CSV table of C-alpha atoms in Angstrom, one decimal:
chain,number,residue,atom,x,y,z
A,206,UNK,CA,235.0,-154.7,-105.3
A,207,UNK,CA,232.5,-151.8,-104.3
A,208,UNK,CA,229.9,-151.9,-102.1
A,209,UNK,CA,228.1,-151.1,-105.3
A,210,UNK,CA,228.8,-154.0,-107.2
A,211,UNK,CA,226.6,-156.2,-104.9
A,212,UNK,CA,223.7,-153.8,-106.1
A,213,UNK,CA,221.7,-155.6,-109.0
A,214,UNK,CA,221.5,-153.8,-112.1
A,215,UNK,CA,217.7,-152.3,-111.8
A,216,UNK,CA,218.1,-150.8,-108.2
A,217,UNK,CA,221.5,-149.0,-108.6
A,218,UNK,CA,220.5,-145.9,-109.8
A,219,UNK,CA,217.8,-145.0,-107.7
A,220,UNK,CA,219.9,-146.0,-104.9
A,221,UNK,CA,222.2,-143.7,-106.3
A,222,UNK,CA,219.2,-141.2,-106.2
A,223,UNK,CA,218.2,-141.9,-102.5
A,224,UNK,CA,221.5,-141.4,-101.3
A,225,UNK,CA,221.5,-137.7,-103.1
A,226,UNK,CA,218.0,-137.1,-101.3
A,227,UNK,CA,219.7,-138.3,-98.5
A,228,UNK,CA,222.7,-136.1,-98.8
A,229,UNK,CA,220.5,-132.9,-98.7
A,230,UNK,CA,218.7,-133.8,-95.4
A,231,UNK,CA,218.9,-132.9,-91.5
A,232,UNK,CA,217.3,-132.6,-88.9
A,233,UNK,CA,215.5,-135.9,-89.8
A,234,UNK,CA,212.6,-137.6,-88.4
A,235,UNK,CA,212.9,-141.4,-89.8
A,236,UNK,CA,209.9,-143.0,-88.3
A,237,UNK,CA,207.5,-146.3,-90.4
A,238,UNK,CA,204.0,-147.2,-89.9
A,239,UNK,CA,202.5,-147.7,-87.0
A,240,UNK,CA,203.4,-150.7,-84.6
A,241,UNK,CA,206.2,-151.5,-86.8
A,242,UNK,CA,207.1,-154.9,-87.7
A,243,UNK,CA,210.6,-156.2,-88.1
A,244,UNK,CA,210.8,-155.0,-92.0
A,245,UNK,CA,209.7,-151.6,-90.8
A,246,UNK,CA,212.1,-151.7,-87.7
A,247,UNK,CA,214.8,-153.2,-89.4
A,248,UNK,CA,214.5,-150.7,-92.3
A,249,UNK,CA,214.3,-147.8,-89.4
A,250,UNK,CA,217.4,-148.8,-87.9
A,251,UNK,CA,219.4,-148.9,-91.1
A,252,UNK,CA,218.5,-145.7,-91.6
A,253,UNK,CA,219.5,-144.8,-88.6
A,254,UNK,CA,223.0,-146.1,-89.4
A,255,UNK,CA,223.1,-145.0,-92.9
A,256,UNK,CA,222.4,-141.3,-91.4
A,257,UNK,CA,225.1,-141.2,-88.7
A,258,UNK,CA,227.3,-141.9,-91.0
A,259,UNK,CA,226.5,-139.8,-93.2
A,260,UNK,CA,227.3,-137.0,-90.2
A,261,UNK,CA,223.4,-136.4,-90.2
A,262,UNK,CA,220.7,-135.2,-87.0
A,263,UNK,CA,218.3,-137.1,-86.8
A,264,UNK,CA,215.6,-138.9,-84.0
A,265,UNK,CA,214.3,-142.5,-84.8
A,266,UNK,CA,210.6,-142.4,-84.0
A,267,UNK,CA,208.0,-145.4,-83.8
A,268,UNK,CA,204.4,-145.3,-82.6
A,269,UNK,CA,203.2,-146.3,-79.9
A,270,UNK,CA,206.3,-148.0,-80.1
A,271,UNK,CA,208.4,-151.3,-81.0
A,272,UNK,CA,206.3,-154.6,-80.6
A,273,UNK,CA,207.9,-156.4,-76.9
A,274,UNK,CA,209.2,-159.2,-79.4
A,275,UNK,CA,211.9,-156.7,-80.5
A,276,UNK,CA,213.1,-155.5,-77.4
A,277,UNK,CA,216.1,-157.6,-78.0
A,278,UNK,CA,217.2,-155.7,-81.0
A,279,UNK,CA,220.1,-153.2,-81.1
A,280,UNK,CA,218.6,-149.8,-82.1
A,281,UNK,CA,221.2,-147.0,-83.7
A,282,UNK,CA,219.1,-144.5,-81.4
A,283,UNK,CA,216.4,-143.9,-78.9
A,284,UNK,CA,213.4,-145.0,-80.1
A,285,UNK,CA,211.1,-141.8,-79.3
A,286,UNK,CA,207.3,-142.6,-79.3
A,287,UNK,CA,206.1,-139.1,-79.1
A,288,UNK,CA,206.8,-135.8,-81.0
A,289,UNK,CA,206.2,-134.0,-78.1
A,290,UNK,CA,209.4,-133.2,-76.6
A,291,UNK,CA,211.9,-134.1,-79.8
A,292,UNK,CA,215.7,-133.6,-79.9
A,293,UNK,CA,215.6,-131.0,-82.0
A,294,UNK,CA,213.0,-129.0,-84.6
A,295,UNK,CA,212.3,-131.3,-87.1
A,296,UNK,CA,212.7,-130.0,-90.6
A,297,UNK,CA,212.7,-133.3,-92.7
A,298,UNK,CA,211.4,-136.5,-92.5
A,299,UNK,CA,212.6,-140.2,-94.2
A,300,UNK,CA,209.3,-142.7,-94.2
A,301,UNK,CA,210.1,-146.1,-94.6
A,302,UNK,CA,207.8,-148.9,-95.3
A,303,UNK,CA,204.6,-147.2,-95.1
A,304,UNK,CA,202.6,-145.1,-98.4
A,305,UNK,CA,199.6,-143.1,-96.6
A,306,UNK,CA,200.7,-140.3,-94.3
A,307,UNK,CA,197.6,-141.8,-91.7
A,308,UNK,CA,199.9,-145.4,-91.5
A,309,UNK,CA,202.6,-143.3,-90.0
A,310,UNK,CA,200.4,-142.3,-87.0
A,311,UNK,CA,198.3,-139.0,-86.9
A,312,UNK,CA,200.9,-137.0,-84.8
A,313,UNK,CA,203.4,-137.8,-87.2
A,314,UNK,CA,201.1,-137.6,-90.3
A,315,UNK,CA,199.9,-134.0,-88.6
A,316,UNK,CA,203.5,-132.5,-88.9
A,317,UNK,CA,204.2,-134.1,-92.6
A,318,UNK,CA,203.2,-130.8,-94.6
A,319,UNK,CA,206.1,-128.8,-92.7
A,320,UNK,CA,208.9,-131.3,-94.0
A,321,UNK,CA,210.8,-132.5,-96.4
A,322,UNK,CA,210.2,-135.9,-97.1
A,323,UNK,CA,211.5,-138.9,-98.7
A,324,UNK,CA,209.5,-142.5,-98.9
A,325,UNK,CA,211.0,-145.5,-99.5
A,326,UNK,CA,208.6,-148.6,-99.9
A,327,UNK,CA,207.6,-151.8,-101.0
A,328,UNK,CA,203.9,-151.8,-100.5
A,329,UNK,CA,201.2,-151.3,-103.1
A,330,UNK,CA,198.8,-149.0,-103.6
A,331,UNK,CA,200.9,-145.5,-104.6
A,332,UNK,CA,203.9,-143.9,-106.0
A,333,UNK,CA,205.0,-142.3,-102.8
A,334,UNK,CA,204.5,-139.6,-100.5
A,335,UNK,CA,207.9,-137.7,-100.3
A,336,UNK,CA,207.8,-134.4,-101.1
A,337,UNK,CA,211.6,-134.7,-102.4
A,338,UNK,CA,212.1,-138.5,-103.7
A,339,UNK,CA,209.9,-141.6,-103.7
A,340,UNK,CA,211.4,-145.5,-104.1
A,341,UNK,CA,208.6,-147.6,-104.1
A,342,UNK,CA,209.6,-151.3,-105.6
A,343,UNK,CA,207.1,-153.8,-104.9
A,344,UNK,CA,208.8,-156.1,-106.6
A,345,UNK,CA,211.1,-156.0,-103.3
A,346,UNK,CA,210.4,-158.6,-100.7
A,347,UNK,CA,211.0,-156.0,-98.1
A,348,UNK,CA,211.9,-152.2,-97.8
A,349,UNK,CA,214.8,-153.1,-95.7
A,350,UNK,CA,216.3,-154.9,-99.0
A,351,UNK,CA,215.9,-151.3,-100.5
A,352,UNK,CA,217.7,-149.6,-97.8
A,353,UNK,CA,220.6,-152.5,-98.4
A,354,UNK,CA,220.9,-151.1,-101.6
A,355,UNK,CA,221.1,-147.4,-100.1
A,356,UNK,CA,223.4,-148.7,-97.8
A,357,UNK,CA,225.5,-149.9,-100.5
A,358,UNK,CA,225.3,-146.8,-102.8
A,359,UNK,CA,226.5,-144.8,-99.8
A,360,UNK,CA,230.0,-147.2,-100.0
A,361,UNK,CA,229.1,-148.4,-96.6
A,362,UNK,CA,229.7,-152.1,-96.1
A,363,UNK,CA,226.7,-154.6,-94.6
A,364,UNK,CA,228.4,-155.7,-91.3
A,365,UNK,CA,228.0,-155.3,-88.0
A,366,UNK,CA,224.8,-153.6,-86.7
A,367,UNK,CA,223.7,-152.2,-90.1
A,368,UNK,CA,223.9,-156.1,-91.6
A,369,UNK,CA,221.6,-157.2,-88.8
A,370,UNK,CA,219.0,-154.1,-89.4
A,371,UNK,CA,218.6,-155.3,-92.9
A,372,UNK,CA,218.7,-159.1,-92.1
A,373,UNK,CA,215.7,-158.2,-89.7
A,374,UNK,CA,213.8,-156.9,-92.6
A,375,UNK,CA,214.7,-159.5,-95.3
A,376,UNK,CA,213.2,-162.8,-92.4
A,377,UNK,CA,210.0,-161.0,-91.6
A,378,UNK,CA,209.0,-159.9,-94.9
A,379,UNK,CA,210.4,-163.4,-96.4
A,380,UNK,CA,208.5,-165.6,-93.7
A,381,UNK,CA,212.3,-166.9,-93.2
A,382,UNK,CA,213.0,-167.1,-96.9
A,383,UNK,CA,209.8,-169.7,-97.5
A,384,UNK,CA,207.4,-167.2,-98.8
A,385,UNK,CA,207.3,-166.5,-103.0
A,386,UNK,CA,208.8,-163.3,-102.7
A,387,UNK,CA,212.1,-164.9,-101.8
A,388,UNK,CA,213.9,-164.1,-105.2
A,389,UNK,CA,217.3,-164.4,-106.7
A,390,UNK,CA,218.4,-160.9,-105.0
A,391,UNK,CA,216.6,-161.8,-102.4
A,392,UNK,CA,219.4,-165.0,-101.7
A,393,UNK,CA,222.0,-162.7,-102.8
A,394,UNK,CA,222.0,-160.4,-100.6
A,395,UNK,CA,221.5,-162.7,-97.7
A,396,UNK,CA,224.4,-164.4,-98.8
A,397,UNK,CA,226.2,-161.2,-98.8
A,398,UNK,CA,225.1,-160.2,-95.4
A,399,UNK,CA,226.3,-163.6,-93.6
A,400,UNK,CA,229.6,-163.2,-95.8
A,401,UNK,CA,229.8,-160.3,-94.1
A,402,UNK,CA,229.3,-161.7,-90.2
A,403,UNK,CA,225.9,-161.7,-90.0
A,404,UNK,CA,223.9,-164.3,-87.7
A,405,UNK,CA,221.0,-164.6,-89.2
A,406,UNK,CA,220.7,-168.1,-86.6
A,407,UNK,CA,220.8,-165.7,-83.9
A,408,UNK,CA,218.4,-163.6,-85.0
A,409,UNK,CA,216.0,-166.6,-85.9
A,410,UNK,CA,216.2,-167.7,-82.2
A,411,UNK,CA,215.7,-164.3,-80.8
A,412,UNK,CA,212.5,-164.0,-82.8
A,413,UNK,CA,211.0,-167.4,-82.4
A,414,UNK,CA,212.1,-168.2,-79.0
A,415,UNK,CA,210.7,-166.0,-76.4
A,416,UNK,CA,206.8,-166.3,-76.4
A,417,UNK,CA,205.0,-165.4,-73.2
A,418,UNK,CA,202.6,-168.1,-71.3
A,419,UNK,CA,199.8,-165.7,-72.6
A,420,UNK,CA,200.5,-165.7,-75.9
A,421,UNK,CA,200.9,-169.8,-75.6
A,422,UNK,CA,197.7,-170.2,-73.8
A,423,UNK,CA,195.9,-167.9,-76.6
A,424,UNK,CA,197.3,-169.7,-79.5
A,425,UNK,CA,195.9,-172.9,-77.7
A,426,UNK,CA,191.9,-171.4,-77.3
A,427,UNK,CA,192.1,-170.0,-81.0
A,428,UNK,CA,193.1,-173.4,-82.3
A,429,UNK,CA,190.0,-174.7,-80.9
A,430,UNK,CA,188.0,-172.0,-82.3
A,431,UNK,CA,188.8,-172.3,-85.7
A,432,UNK,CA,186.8,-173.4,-88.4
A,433,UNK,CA,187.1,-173.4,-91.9
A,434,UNK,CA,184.3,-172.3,-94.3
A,435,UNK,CA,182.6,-172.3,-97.9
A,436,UNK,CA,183.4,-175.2,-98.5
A,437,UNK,CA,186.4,-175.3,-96.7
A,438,UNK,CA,187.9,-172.7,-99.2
A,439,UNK,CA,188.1,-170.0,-95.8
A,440,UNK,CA,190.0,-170.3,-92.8
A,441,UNK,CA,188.8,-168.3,-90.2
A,442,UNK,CA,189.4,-167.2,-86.3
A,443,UNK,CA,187.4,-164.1,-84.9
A,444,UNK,CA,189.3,-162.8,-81.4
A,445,UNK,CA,187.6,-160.8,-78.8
A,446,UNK,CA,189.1,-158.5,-76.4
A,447,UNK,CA,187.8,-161.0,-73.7
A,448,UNK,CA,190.1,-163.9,-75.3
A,449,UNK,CA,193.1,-161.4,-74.9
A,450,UNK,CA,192.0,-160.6,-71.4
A,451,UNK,CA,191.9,-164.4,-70.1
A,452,UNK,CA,194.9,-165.6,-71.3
A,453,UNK,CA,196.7,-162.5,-69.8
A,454,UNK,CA,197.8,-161.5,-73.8
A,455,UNK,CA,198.8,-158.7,-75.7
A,456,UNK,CA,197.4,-157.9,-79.4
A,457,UNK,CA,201.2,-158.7,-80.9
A,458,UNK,CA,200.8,-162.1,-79.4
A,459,UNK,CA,198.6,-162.4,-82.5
A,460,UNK,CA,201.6,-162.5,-84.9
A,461,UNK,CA,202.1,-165.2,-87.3
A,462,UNK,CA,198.4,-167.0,-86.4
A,463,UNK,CA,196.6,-166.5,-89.3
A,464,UNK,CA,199.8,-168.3,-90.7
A,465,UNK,CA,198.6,-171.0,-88.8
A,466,UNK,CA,195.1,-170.7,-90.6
A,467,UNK,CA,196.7,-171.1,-93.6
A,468,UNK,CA,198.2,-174.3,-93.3
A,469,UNK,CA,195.3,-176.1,-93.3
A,470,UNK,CA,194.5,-178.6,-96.0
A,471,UNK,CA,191.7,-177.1,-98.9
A,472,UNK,CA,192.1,-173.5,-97.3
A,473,UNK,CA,192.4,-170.8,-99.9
A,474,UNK,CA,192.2,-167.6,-97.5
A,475,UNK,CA,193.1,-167.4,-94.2
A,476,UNK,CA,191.6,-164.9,-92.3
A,477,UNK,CA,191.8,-163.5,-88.4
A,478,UNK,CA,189.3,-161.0,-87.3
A,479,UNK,CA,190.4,-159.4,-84.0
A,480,UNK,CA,188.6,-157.1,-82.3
A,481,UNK,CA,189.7,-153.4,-81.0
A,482,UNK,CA,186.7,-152.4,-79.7
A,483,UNK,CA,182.8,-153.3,-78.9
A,484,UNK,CA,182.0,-151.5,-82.3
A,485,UNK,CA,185.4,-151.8,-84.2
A,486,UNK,CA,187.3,-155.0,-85.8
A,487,UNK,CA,190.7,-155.4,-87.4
A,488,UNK,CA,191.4,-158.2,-90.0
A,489,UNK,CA,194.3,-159.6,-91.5
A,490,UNK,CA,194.0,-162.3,-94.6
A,491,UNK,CA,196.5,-164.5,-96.4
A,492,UNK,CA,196.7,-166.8,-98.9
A,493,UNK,CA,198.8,-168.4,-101.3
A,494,UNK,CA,199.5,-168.3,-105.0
A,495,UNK,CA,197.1,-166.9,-107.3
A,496,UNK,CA,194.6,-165.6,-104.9
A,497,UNK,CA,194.8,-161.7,-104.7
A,498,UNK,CA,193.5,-161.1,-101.1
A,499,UNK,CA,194.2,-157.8,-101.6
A,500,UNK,CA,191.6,-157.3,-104.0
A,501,UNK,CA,189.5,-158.9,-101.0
A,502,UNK,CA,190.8,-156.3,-98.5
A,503,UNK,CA,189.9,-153.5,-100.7
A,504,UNK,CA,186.3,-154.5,-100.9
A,505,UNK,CA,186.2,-153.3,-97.6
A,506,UNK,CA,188.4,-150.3,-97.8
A,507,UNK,CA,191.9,-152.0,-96.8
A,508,UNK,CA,194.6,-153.1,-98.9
A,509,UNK,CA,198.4,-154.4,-98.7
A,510,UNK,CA,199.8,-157.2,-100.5
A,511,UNK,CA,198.7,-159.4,-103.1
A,512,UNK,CA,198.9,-162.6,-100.6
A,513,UNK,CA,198.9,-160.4,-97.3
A,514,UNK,CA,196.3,-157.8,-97.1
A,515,UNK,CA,194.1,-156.4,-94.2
A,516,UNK,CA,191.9,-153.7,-92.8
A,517,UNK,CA,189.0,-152.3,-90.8
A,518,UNK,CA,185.5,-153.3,-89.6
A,519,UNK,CA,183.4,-150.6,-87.6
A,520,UNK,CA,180.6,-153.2,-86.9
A,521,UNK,CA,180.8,-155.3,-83.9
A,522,UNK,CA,182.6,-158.5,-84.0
A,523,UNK,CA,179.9,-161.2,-84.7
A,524,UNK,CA,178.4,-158.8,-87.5
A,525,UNK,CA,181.9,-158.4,-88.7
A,526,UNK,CA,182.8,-161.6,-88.8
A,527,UNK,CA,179.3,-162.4,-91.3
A,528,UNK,CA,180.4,-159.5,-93.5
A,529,UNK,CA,184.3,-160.3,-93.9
A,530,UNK,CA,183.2,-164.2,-94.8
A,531,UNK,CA,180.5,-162.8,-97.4
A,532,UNK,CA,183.2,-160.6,-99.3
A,533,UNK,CA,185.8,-163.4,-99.0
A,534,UNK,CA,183.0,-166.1,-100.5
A,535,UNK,CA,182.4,-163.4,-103.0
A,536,UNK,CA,186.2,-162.9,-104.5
A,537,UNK,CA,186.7,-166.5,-104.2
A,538,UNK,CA,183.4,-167.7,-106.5
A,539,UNK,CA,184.5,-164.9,-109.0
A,540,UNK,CA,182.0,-162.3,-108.1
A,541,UNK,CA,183.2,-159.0,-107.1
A,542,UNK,CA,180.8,-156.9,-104.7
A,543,UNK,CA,178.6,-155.1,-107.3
A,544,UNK,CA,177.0,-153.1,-104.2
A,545,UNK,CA,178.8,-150.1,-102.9
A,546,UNK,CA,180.8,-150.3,-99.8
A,547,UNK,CA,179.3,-151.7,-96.9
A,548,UNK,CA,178.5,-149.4,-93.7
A,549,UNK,CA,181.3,-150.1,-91.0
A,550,UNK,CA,184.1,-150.9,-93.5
A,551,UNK,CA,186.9,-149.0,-92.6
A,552,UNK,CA,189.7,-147.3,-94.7
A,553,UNK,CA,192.9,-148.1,-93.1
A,554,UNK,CA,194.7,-150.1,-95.7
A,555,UNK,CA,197.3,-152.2,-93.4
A,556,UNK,CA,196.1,-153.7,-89.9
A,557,UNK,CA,198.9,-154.1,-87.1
A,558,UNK,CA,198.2,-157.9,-87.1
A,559,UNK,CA,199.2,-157.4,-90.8
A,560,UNK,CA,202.2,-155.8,-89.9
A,561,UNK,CA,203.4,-157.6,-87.4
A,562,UNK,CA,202.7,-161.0,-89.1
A,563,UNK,CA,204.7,-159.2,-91.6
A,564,UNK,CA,207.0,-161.9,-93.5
A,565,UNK,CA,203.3,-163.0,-94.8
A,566,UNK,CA,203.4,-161.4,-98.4
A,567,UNK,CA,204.2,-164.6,-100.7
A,568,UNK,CA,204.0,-162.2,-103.7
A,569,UNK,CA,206.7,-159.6,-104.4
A,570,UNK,CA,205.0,-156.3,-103.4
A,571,UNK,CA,204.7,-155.4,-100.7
A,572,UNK,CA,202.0,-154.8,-97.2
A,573,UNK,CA,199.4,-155.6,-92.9
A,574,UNK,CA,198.5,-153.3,-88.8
């Protein structure tokens, strides 16, 4: 068989077509959004391997960086976190897992109009922003299952290094293969990458197993904290910079909580509300099923996935915490905000909380930073 025949039927063509768009790039800049999470690594680093082979230049970029909890994973390339000083003039660009040019950083977002570009994506909320091909599926659990797909189209075989890059994608955006976007494909093509040597085992252990006595002793204060409200409808944790500071913790230490939030019995919407600064807050909401939190998000100018959504708060933490409970409350008793948007709502449409919690979108979109 060909390494297209593992491709189901709806994806093969424009697979097809990526690799063409592909095929008519150098000098390429493949970067995803800011503080990627493992879909939007994973789907960096396949790229990465899909291009070498391919014979092409290019410079992975990430900003400010990979998350710590990723350190362990084998990059195709340097991981550059500036523009500053790059390899080589950049004349095109492949985007991955982000839709807005600001999600992709504003150094990165700053050079965009001088490129070529090609976006592939799962999130909601556009058609794309490549100026020479757009995939956007959100009916894929992950852009890294896209870039399988490209991977096959290009006849080159899921093993190795390239099998793990999309197996890193496929259990974050997944939630491990619990979460509803875990579909028929989605099983296929993880049985096709352990078929093919894969360790997904291994790769479970590396991400689950190496927490940090901060992030153990923040987890422990916020469990305290929590409450749930409206009638026990809303799970909800606010995080100050102060909390971060005690426990000797990063902002990624945060990943996967509001999962936590979520498994408590009655709790519709889970939501985490961390702050960034004295003036500006970041939150992240989940739920499950039927309940479109990003509807919720967008009320105050965020957005991402129909169960995993998040955004921005300019108001200072206890204010924001009142306002993200009030337009939660709202969505959940049926009544959309019929007031315009609130001062201090923010426009970024995926948090890094969102991000890195990643695996978190139950419903095929996708979504969070």
């Amino acid at each position: 068989m060909q390494p297209t025949d593992f491709i189901p039927a709806p994806y093969v063509q424009d697979a097809l077509r990526m690799v063409e768009a592909l095929k008519g790039m150098d000098r390429i800049v493949v970067a995803g959004h800011v503080n990627p999470d493992g879909d939007a690594a994973g789907s960096v680093a396949a790229a990465g391997h899909i291009l070498r082979a391919m014979g092409k230049e290019f410079m992975l970029y990430a900003a400010p960086g990979l998350p710590r909890y990723l350190g362990f994973f084998p990059m195709p390339a340097v991981v550059h976190t500036s523009l500053a000083h790059t390899p080589f003039t950049p004349q095109c660009a492949l985007l991955l897992d982000c839709g807005e040019p600001e999600r992709l950083g504003s150094e990165l977002a700053a050079l965009l109009p001088q490129l070529d570009t090609v976006n592939i994506d799962h999130h909601l909320g556009g058609d794309g922003m490549g100026s020479l091909g757009n995939w956007v599926v959100t009916e894929a659990a992950a852009t890294a299952q896209l870039m399988a797909y490209v991977a096959m189209a290009a006849d080159l075989p899921l093993t190795g290094d390239l099998g793990l890059s999309v197996a890193l994608g496929l259990l974050t955006d997944t939630g491990g293969f619990c979460h509803g976007n875990t579909s028929a494909d989605v099983l296929a093509l993880a049985s096709h990458l352990v078929a093919n040597g894969c360790h997904l085992h291994w790769l479970r252990e590396k991400m689950d197993n190496d927490w940090s006595l901060g992030r153990w002793r923040l987890w422990g204060q916020l469990m305290e904290r929590a409450v749930v409200e409206h009638h026990g409808q809303i799970g909800f944790c606010p995080v100050s910079l102060k909390d971060l500071g005690r426990c000797q913790a990063l902002k990624e230490d945060l990943e996967g909580f509001v999962e936590q939030l979520r498994r408590l019995r009655g709790v519709k919407v889970a939501a985490l509300l961390r702050e960034e600064s004295p003036r500006l807050c970041k939150f992240s909401l989940r739920s499950y099923g039927s309940i479109d939190v990003r509807a919720m998000a967008a009320d105050m100018g965020g957005g991402g996935h129909f169960n995993a959504a998040g955004g921005t708060l300019r108001l200072p933490l206890k204010k924001a915490g009142e306002e993200l409970l009030r337009r939660i409350a709202l969505r959940l008793d049926g009544r959309a905000p019929e007031i315009p948007e609130a001062p201090g709502t923010g426009e970024e449409r995926h948090t890094p909380d969102d991000e890195t919690a990643a695996g978190n979108n139950d419903q095929s979109q996708v979504t969070t930073s």
